[in-house]
PDB file of C-alpha atoms in Angstrom:
ATOM      1  CA  TYR D 122      17.856  -3.718  17.039  1.00  0.00           C
ATOM      2  CA  ASP D 123      16.328  -2.889  13.465  1.00  0.00           C
ATOM      3  CA  ALA D 124      12.629  -2.536  13.314  1.00  0.00           C
ATOM      4  CA  GLN D 125      10.184  -1.614  10.201  1.00  0.00           C
ATOM      5  CA  ALA D 126       6.702  -2.194   9.640  1.00  0.00           C
ATOM      6  CA  ASP D 127       4.827  -1.740   6.361  1.00  0.00           C
ATOM      7  CA  VAL D 128       1.513  -1.273   5.696  1.00  0.00           C
ATOM      8  CA  SER D 129       0.164  -1.952   2.000  1.00  0.00           C
ATOM      9  CA  SER D 130      -3.498  -1.272   0.640  1.00  0.00           C
ATOM     10  CA  TYR D 131      -3.314  -4.683  -0.949  1.00  0.00           C
ATOM     11  CA  GLN D 132      -1.491  -7.634  -0.312  1.00  0.00           C
ATOM     12  CA  ASN D 133       1.731  -7.634  -2.371  1.00  0.00           C
ATOM     13  CA  ALA D 134       1.069  -3.739  -3.555  1.00  0.00           C
ATOM     14  CA  PRO D 135       3.665  -1.306  -2.885  1.00  0.00           C
ATOM     15  CA  VAL D 136       4.191  -0.035   0.667  1.00  0.00           C
ATOM     16  CA  PHE D 137       1.206   2.440   1.885  1.00  0.00           C
ATOM     17  CA  ARG D 138       3.027   3.560   4.874  1.00  0.00           C
ATOM     18  CA  ARG D 139       6.402   2.568   6.442  1.00  0.00           C
ATOM     19  CA  PHE D 140       7.424   3.130  10.176  1.00  0.00           C
ATOM     20  CA  ALA D 141      11.319   1.811  10.892  1.00  0.00           C
ATOM     21  CA  GLY D 142      13.620   2.549  13.534  1.00  0.00           C
ATOM     22  CA  HIS D 143      16.848   1.388  14.893  1.00  0.00           C
ATOM     23  CA  ASP D 144      16.958   0.302  19.215  1.00  0.00           C
ATOM     24  CA  LYS D 145      14.320  -1.743  21.276  1.00  0.00           C
ATOM     25  CA  PRO D 146      11.234  -1.953  19.071  1.00  0.00           C
ATOM     26  CA  SER D 147       8.309   0.532  20.671  1.00  0.00           C
ATOM     27  CA  ASN D 148       5.342  -1.187  22.395  1.00  0.00           C
ATOM     28  CA  GLU D 149       2.809   0.280  20.018  1.00  0.00           C
ATOM     29  CA  ILE D 150       2.787   2.155  16.555  1.00  0.00           C
ATOM     30  CA  ILE D 151       0.448   5.188  16.335  1.00  0.00           C
ATOM     31  CA  TRP D 152      -0.377   5.703  12.754  1.00  0.00           C
ATOM     32  CA  ASP D 153      -2.611   8.487  11.548  1.00  0.00           C
ATOM     33  CA  GLY D 154      -4.170   6.488   8.643  1.00  0.00           C
ATOM     34  CA  ARG D 155      -2.502   8.137   6.089  1.00  0.00           C
ATOM     35  CA  SER D 156       0.494   7.390   3.668  1.00  0.00           C
ATOM     36  CA  GLU D 157       3.294   8.477   3.135  1.00  0.00           C
ATOM     37  CA  ASN D 158       2.409  11.201   0.831  1.00  0.00           C
ATOM     38  CA  GLY D 159      -0.676  11.993   3.025  1.00  0.00           C
ATOM     39  CA  GLU D 160      -3.600   9.759   1.264  1.00  0.00           C
ATOM     40  CA  LEU D 161      -6.211   8.949   3.502  1.00  0.00           C
ATOM     41  CA  VAL D 162      -7.108   5.121   4.010  1.00  0.00           C
ATOM     42  CA  TYR D 163     -10.190   3.777   2.202  1.00  0.00           C
ATOM     43  CA  ALA D 164     -13.329   3.061   3.743  1.00  0.00           C
ATOM     44  CA  ALA D 165     -14.132  -0.413   4.697  1.00  0.00           C
ATOM     45  CA  MET D 166     -10.783  -2.156   3.258  1.00  0.00           C
ATOM     46  CA  ASP D 167      -8.523  -4.110   4.956  1.00  0.00           C
ATOM     47  CA  TYR D 168      -4.724  -3.311   4.752  1.00  0.00           C
ATOM     48  CA  PRO D 169      -2.206  -6.134   5.197  1.00  0.00           C
ATOM     49  CA  TYR D 170       0.973  -5.214   7.194  1.00  0.00           C
ATOM     50  CA  ARG D 171       4.263  -6.709   8.053  1.00  0.00           C
ATOM     51  CA  PHE D 172       6.552  -6.091  11.366  1.00  0.00           C
ATOM     52  CA  GLU D 173      10.024  -7.132  10.930  1.00  0.00           C
ATOM     53  CA  VAL D 174      12.744  -7.252  13.764  1.00  0.00           C
ATOM     54  CA  THR D 175      16.414  -7.965  13.357  1.00  0.00           C
ATOM     55  CA  ASP D 176      18.651  -8.116  16.564  1.00  0.00           C
ATOM     56  CA  GLU D 177      22.365  -7.046  16.566  1.00  0.00           C
ATOM     57  CA  PHE D 178      23.399 -10.562  16.238  1.00  0.00           C
ATOM     58  CA  GLY D 179      21.018 -10.962  12.787  1.00  0.00           C
ATOM     59  CA  ASN D 180      18.238 -12.838  13.999  1.00  0.00           C
ATOM     60  CA  SER D 181      14.908 -12.008  12.377  1.00  0.00           C
ATOM     61  CA  SER D 182      11.360 -11.877  13.474  1.00  0.00           C
ATOM     62  CA  ALA D 183       7.923 -11.129  11.639  1.00  0.00           C
ATOM     63  CA  VAL D 184       4.637 -11.113  12.059  1.00  0.00           C
ATOM     64  CA  SER D 185       1.886 -10.316   9.389  1.00  0.00           C
ATOM     65  CA  GLY D 186      -1.941  -9.074   9.950  1.00  0.00           C
ATOM     66  CA  GLN D 187      -4.548  -6.709   8.658  1.00  0.00           C
ATOM     67  CA  ILE D 188      -5.664  -3.664   9.771  1.00  0.00           C
ATOM     68  CA  PRO D 189      -9.412  -3.469   9.121  1.00  0.00           C
ATOM     69  CA  ILE D 190     -10.600  -0.157   8.154  1.00  0.00           C
ATOM     70  CA  ASP D 191     -14.390   1.074   8.868  1.00  0.00           C
ATOM     71  CA  VAL D 192     -16.630   2.927   6.921  1.00  0.00           C
ATOM     72  CA  LEU D 193     -15.350   6.333   7.074  1.00  0.00           C
ATOM     73  CA  VAL D 194     -17.344   9.909   6.830  1.00  0.00           C
ATOM     74  CA  ILE D 195     -15.153  12.714   5.791  1.00  0.00           C
ATOM     75  CA  ARG D 196     -15.676  16.256   5.620  1.00  0.00           C
ATOM     76  CA  GLU D 197     -14.727  18.168   2.453  1.00  0.00           C
ATOM     77  CA  GLY D 198     -15.774  21.901   2.690  1.00  0.00           C
ATOM     78  CA  GLU D 199     -19.304  22.099   3.071  1.00  0.00           C
ATOM     79  CA  LEU D 200     -20.011  18.404   2.352  1.00  0.00           C
ATOM     80  CA  LEU D 201     -19.924  14.892   4.509  1.00  0.00           C
ATOM     81  CA  LYS D 202     -18.374  12.366   2.223  1.00  0.00           C
ATOM     82  CA  ILE D 203     -18.224   8.348   2.027  1.00  0.00           C
ATOM     83  CA  LYS D 204     -15.609   7.149  -0.457  1.00  0.00           C
ATOM     84  CA  ILE D 205     -16.015   3.078  -1.003  1.00  0.00           C
ATOM     85  CA  ALA D 206     -13.944   1.139  -3.528  1.00  0.00           C
ATOM     86  CA  SER D 207     -14.770  -2.518  -1.646  1.00  0.00           C
ATOM     87  CA  ILE D 208     -17.996  -2.825  -3.053  1.00  0.00           C
ATOM     88  CA  ASN D 209     -17.843  -5.356  -5.526  1.00  0.00           C
ATOM     89  CA  PHE D 210     -20.267  -5.862  -8.792  1.00  0.00           C
ATOM     90  CA  LYS D 211     -20.501  -8.849 -11.596  1.00  0.00           C
ATOM     91  CA  PRO D 212     -18.268  -7.309 -14.523  1.00  0.00           C
ATOM     92  CA  ASN D 213     -20.136  -5.012 -16.960  1.00  0.00           C
ATOM     93  CA  SER D 214     -23.221  -5.649 -14.476  1.00  0.00           C
ATOM     94  CA  ALA D 215     -25.134  -3.604 -11.991  1.00  0.00           C
ATOM     95  CA  GLU D 216     -25.745  -6.864 -10.002  1.00  0.00           C
ATOM     96  CA  PHE D 217     -23.471  -7.757  -6.833  1.00  0.00           C
ATOM     97  CA  VAL D 218     -20.741 -10.409  -6.748  1.00  0.00           C
ATOM     98  CA  ASP D 219     -22.576 -13.387  -6.011  1.00  0.00           C
ATOM     99  CA  ASP D 220     -20.511 -16.794  -6.799  1.00  0.00           C
ATOM    100  CA  ASP D 221     -17.551 -15.997  -4.339  1.00  0.00           C
ATOM    101  CA  PRO D 222     -18.577 -16.513  -0.718  1.00  0.00           C
ATOM    102  CA  ASP D 223     -15.620 -14.500   0.420  1.00  0.00           C
ATOM    103  CA  VAL D 224     -16.535 -11.422  -1.543  1.00  0.00           C
ATOM    104  CA  VAL D 225     -20.574 -11.869  -0.935  1.00  0.00           C
ATOM    105  CA  GLU D 226     -19.676 -11.603   3.031  1.00  0.00           C
ATOM    106  CA  ARG D 227     -17.325  -8.516   2.272  1.00  0.00           C
ATOM    107  CA  ASN D 228     -20.218  -6.901   0.516  1.00  0.00           C
ATOM    108  CA  ASN D 229     -22.979  -7.562   3.128  1.00  0.00           C
ATOM    109  CA  TYR D 230     -20.433  -6.330   5.659  1.00  0.00           C
ATOM    110  CA  VAL D 231     -19.812  -3.276   3.790  1.00  0.00           C
ATOM    111  CA  LEU D 232     -23.346  -2.537   3.132  1.00  0.00           C
ATOM    112  CA  ARG D 233     -24.850  -3.127   6.559  1.00  0.00           C
ATOM    113  CA  ARG D 234     -22.293  -1.104   8.033  1.00  0.00           C
ATOM    114  CA  LEU D 235     -23.058   1.520   6.004  1.00  0.00           C
ATOM    115  CA  ALA D 236     -26.508   1.332   6.377  1.00  0.00           C
ATOM    116  CA  GLU D 237     -25.504   1.718  10.216  1.00  0.00           C
ATOM    117  CA  ILE D 238     -23.774   4.649   9.896  1.00  0.00           C
ATOM    118  CA  LEU D 239     -26.438   6.421   7.560  1.00  0.00           C
ATOM    119  CA  LYS D 240     -29.169   5.900  10.104  1.00  0.00           C
ATOM    120  CA  LYS D 241     -27.387   7.953  12.213  1.00  0.00           C
ATOM    121  CA  TYR D 242     -27.228  10.935  10.045  1.00  0.00           C
ATOM    122  CA  ARG D 243     -31.152  11.214   9.669  1.00  0.00           C
ATOM    123  CA  GLN D 244     -31.067  15.021   8.938  1.00  0.00           C
ATOM    124  CA  TYR D 245     -29.306  14.288   5.998  1.00  0.00           C
ATOM    125  CA  GLY D 246     -30.257  13.777   2.083  1.00  0.00           C
ATOM    126  CA  ILE D 247     -27.725  11.270   0.563  1.00  0.00           C
ATOM    127  CA  THR D 248     -26.542  10.951  -3.090  1.00  0.00           C
ATOM    128  CA  VAL D 249     -25.081   7.976  -4.053  1.00  0.00           C
ATOM    129  CA  GLN D 250     -22.574   8.001  -7.156  1.00  0.00           C
ATOM    130  CA  GLY D 251     -21.291   5.272  -9.008  1.00  0.00           C
ATOM    131  CA  HIS D 252     -17.960   6.264 -10.507  1.00  0.00           C
ATOM    132  CA  ALA D 253     -16.115   3.929 -12.802  1.00  0.00           C
ATOM    133  CA  ASN D 254     -12.716   4.101 -14.977  1.00  0.00           C
ATOM    134  CA  LEU D 255     -12.140   4.704 -18.752  1.00  0.00           C
ATOM    135  CA  THR D 256     -10.363   2.078 -20.904  1.00  0.00           C
ATOM    136  CA  ARG D 257      -9.839   4.172 -23.761  1.00  0.00           C
ATOM    137  CA  TYR D 258      -8.893   7.136 -22.315  1.00  0.00           C
ATOM    138  CA  TRP D 259      -6.053   7.682 -24.585  1.00  0.00           C
ATOM    139  CA  ASP D 260      -8.481   8.905 -27.339  1.00  0.00           C
ATOM    140  CA  PRO D 261     -10.567  11.645 -26.772  1.00  0.00           C
ATOM    141  CA  GLU D 262     -13.680  10.629 -29.313  1.00  0.00           C
ATOM    142  CA  LEU D 263     -13.680   6.754 -28.048  1.00  0.00           C
ATOM    143  CA  ALA D 264     -13.129   8.106 -24.401  1.00  0.00           C
ATOM    144  CA  ARG D 265     -16.455  10.017 -24.938  1.00  0.00           C
ATOM    145  CA  GLU D 266     -18.118   7.829 -26.666  1.00  0.00           C
ATOM    146  CA  GLU D 267     -17.139   5.023 -23.811  1.00  0.00           C
ATOM    147  CA  GLN D 268     -18.150   7.815 -21.051  1.00  0.00           C
ATOM    148  CA  GLU D 269     -21.611   8.544 -22.448  1.00  0.00           C
ATOM    149  CA  GLN D 270     -22.608   5.120 -24.096  1.00  0.00           C
ATOM    150  CA  GLU D 271     -21.423   2.595 -20.977  1.00  0.00           C
ATOM    151  CA  LEU D 272     -19.918   4.173 -18.279  1.00  0.00           C
ATOM    152  CA  ILE D 273     -22.788   6.669 -17.165  1.00  0.00           C
ATOM    153  CA  PRO D 274     -25.253   4.246 -17.602  1.00  0.00           C
ATOM    154  CA  LEU D 275     -23.766   1.630 -15.979  1.00  0.00           C
ATOM    155  CA  SER D 276     -22.247   3.640 -13.158  1.00  0.00           C
ATOM    156  CA  LYS D 277     -25.983   4.850 -12.872  1.00  0.00           C
ATOM    157  CA  GLN D 278     -27.405   1.399 -12.409  1.00  0.00           C
ATOM    158  CA  ARG D 279     -24.662   0.475 -10.046  1.00  0.00           C
ATOM    159  CA  ALA D 280     -25.549   3.511  -7.788  1.00  0.00           C
ATOM    160  CA  GLU D 281     -29.289   2.395  -8.218  1.00  0.00           C
ATOM    161  CA  ARG D 282     -28.507  -1.122  -7.189  1.00  0.00           C
ATOM    162  CA  VAL D 283     -26.506   0.437  -3.916  1.00  0.00           C
ATOM    163  CA  LEU D 284     -29.346   2.985  -3.194  1.00  0.00           C
ATOM    164  CA  GLN D 285     -32.088  -0.003  -3.241  1.00  0.00           C
ATOM    165  CA  ASP D 286     -30.095  -2.320  -0.809  1.00  0.00           C
ATOM    166  CA  LEU D 287     -30.037   0.694   1.473  1.00  0.00           C
ATOM    167  CA  VAL D 288     -33.689   1.044   1.334  1.00  0.00           C
ATOM    168  CA  ASP D 289     -33.850  -2.742   2.026  1.00  0.00           C
ATOM    169  CA  ARG D 290     -31.616  -2.216   5.135  1.00  0.00           C
ATOM    170  CA  GLY D 291     -34.064   0.631   6.640  1.00  0.00           C
ATOM    171  CA  ILE D 292     -32.890   3.986   4.808  1.00  0.00           C
ATOM    172  CA  SER D 293     -36.041   5.824   4.007  1.00  0.00           C
ATOM    173  CA  ARG D 294     -35.941   6.133  -0.020  1.00  0.00           C
ATOM    174  CA  ASP D 295     -36.987   9.986   0.417  1.00  0.00           C
ATOM    175  CA  ARG D 296     -33.397  10.480   1.597  1.00  0.00           C
ATOM    176  CA  LEU D 297     -31.751   8.745  -1.442  1.00  0.00           C
ATOM    177  CA  HIS D 298     -30.730  10.091  -5.020  1.00  0.00           C
ATOM    178  CA  ALA D 299     -28.670   8.243  -7.400  1.00  0.00           C
ATOM    179  CA  GLU D 300     -26.384   9.281  -9.697  1.00  0.00           C
ATOM    180  CA  GLY D 301     -23.926   7.816 -12.313  1.00  0.00           C
ATOM    181  CA  VAL D 302     -20.519   9.789 -13.049  1.00  0.00           C
ATOM    182  CA  GLY D 303     -18.895   7.207 -15.030  1.00  0.00           C
ATOM    183  CA  GLY D 304     -15.109   8.313 -15.415  1.00  0.00           C
ATOM    184  CA  GLU D 305     -15.868  12.184 -15.069  1.00  0.00           C
ATOM    185  CA  GLN D 306     -13.903  12.623 -11.718  1.00  0.00           C
ATOM    186  CA  PRO D 307     -11.222   9.988 -11.552  1.00  0.00           C
ATOM    187  CA  LEU D 308      -8.938  10.292  -8.187  1.00  0.00           C
ATOM    188  CA  VAL D 309      -6.294   8.809 -10.245  1.00  0.00           C
ATOM    189  CA  PRO D 310      -4.853   8.917 -13.860  1.00  0.00           C
ATOM    190  CA  PHE D 311      -6.368   6.250 -15.683  1.00  0.00           C
ATOM    191  CA  ASP D 312      -3.093   5.034 -17.064  1.00  0.00           C
ATOM    192  CA  ASP D 313      -1.945   4.341 -13.361  1.00  0.00           C
ATOM    193  CA  ALA D 314      -2.101   0.329 -13.442  1.00  0.00           C
ATOM    194  CA  GLU D 315      -1.145   0.312  -9.789  1.00  0.00           C
ATOM    195  CA  ASN D 316      -3.853   2.895  -8.338  1.00  0.00           C
ATOM    196  CA  ARG D 317      -6.494   3.095 -11.197  1.00  0.00           C
ATOM    197  CA  TRP D 318      -8.718   0.804  -9.157  1.00  0.00           C
ATOM    198  CA  LYS D 319      -9.347   3.601  -6.841  1.00  0.00           C
ATOM    199  CA  ASN D 320     -11.702   5.201  -9.423  1.00  0.00           C
ATOM    200  CA  ARG D 321     -14.006   2.272  -9.342  1.00  0.00           C
ATOM    201  CA  ARG D 322     -15.764   3.274  -6.197  1.00  0.00           C
ATOM    202  CA  VAL D 323     -19.007   4.453  -4.980  1.00  0.00           C
ATOM    203  CA  GLU D 324     -19.517   7.656  -3.244  1.00  0.00           C
ATOM    204  CA  PHE D 325     -21.997   8.922  -0.654  1.00  0.00           C
ATOM    205  CA  ILE D 326     -22.694  12.806  -0.305  1.00  0.00           C
ATOM    206  CA  LEU D 327     -24.393  13.912   2.640  1.00  0.00           C
ATOM    207  CA  GLU D 328     -26.224  17.144   2.599  1.00  0.00           C
ATOM    208  CA  LYS D 329     -28.400  18.587   5.562  1.00  0.00           C
ATOM    209  CA  GLU D 330     -32.299  18.959   4.404  1.00  0.00           C
TER     210      GLU D 330
END
């Protein structure tokens, strides 16, 4: 038998992690949630998978599905962080998407789950950071103007919108602070068309008070 399992971060996207082998397929595949190059999965996202098996006679079978990822609290040095790229806003707006039922449901799930987890960290203050993508990154002066005039204000407004939602869900306002970072802290280069969606995210930094 030849067996292969692929996990992608988006449907029809490049493979995030691949498992393959020859012989009788394993009863289970244990995955640590990291990509081929060690990148950790993103919180609150579904990772599509496809598992294919081919026997010695050339007969093939395949199954597909999704692996749901919960909201993850990751330690980075002395800080605890949550990085979420799946909260959807209207274009150039701080308002959540409200015209697509599937997106509305997903936003509500992510924000509800986030509030549930943050309630377990009652001794921590929470900084909500909005991050964005520079679109005029190739020109330093245009990039600076975009950052200062567009991205920092918009990312701050989005962080404040998420902050207010958390307050509405029972998180104390005194624990929360909003910041707009814009495109100052990209996770991938802005010209990486396949991966720059990762830069548009909301981060939650937890610090003990």
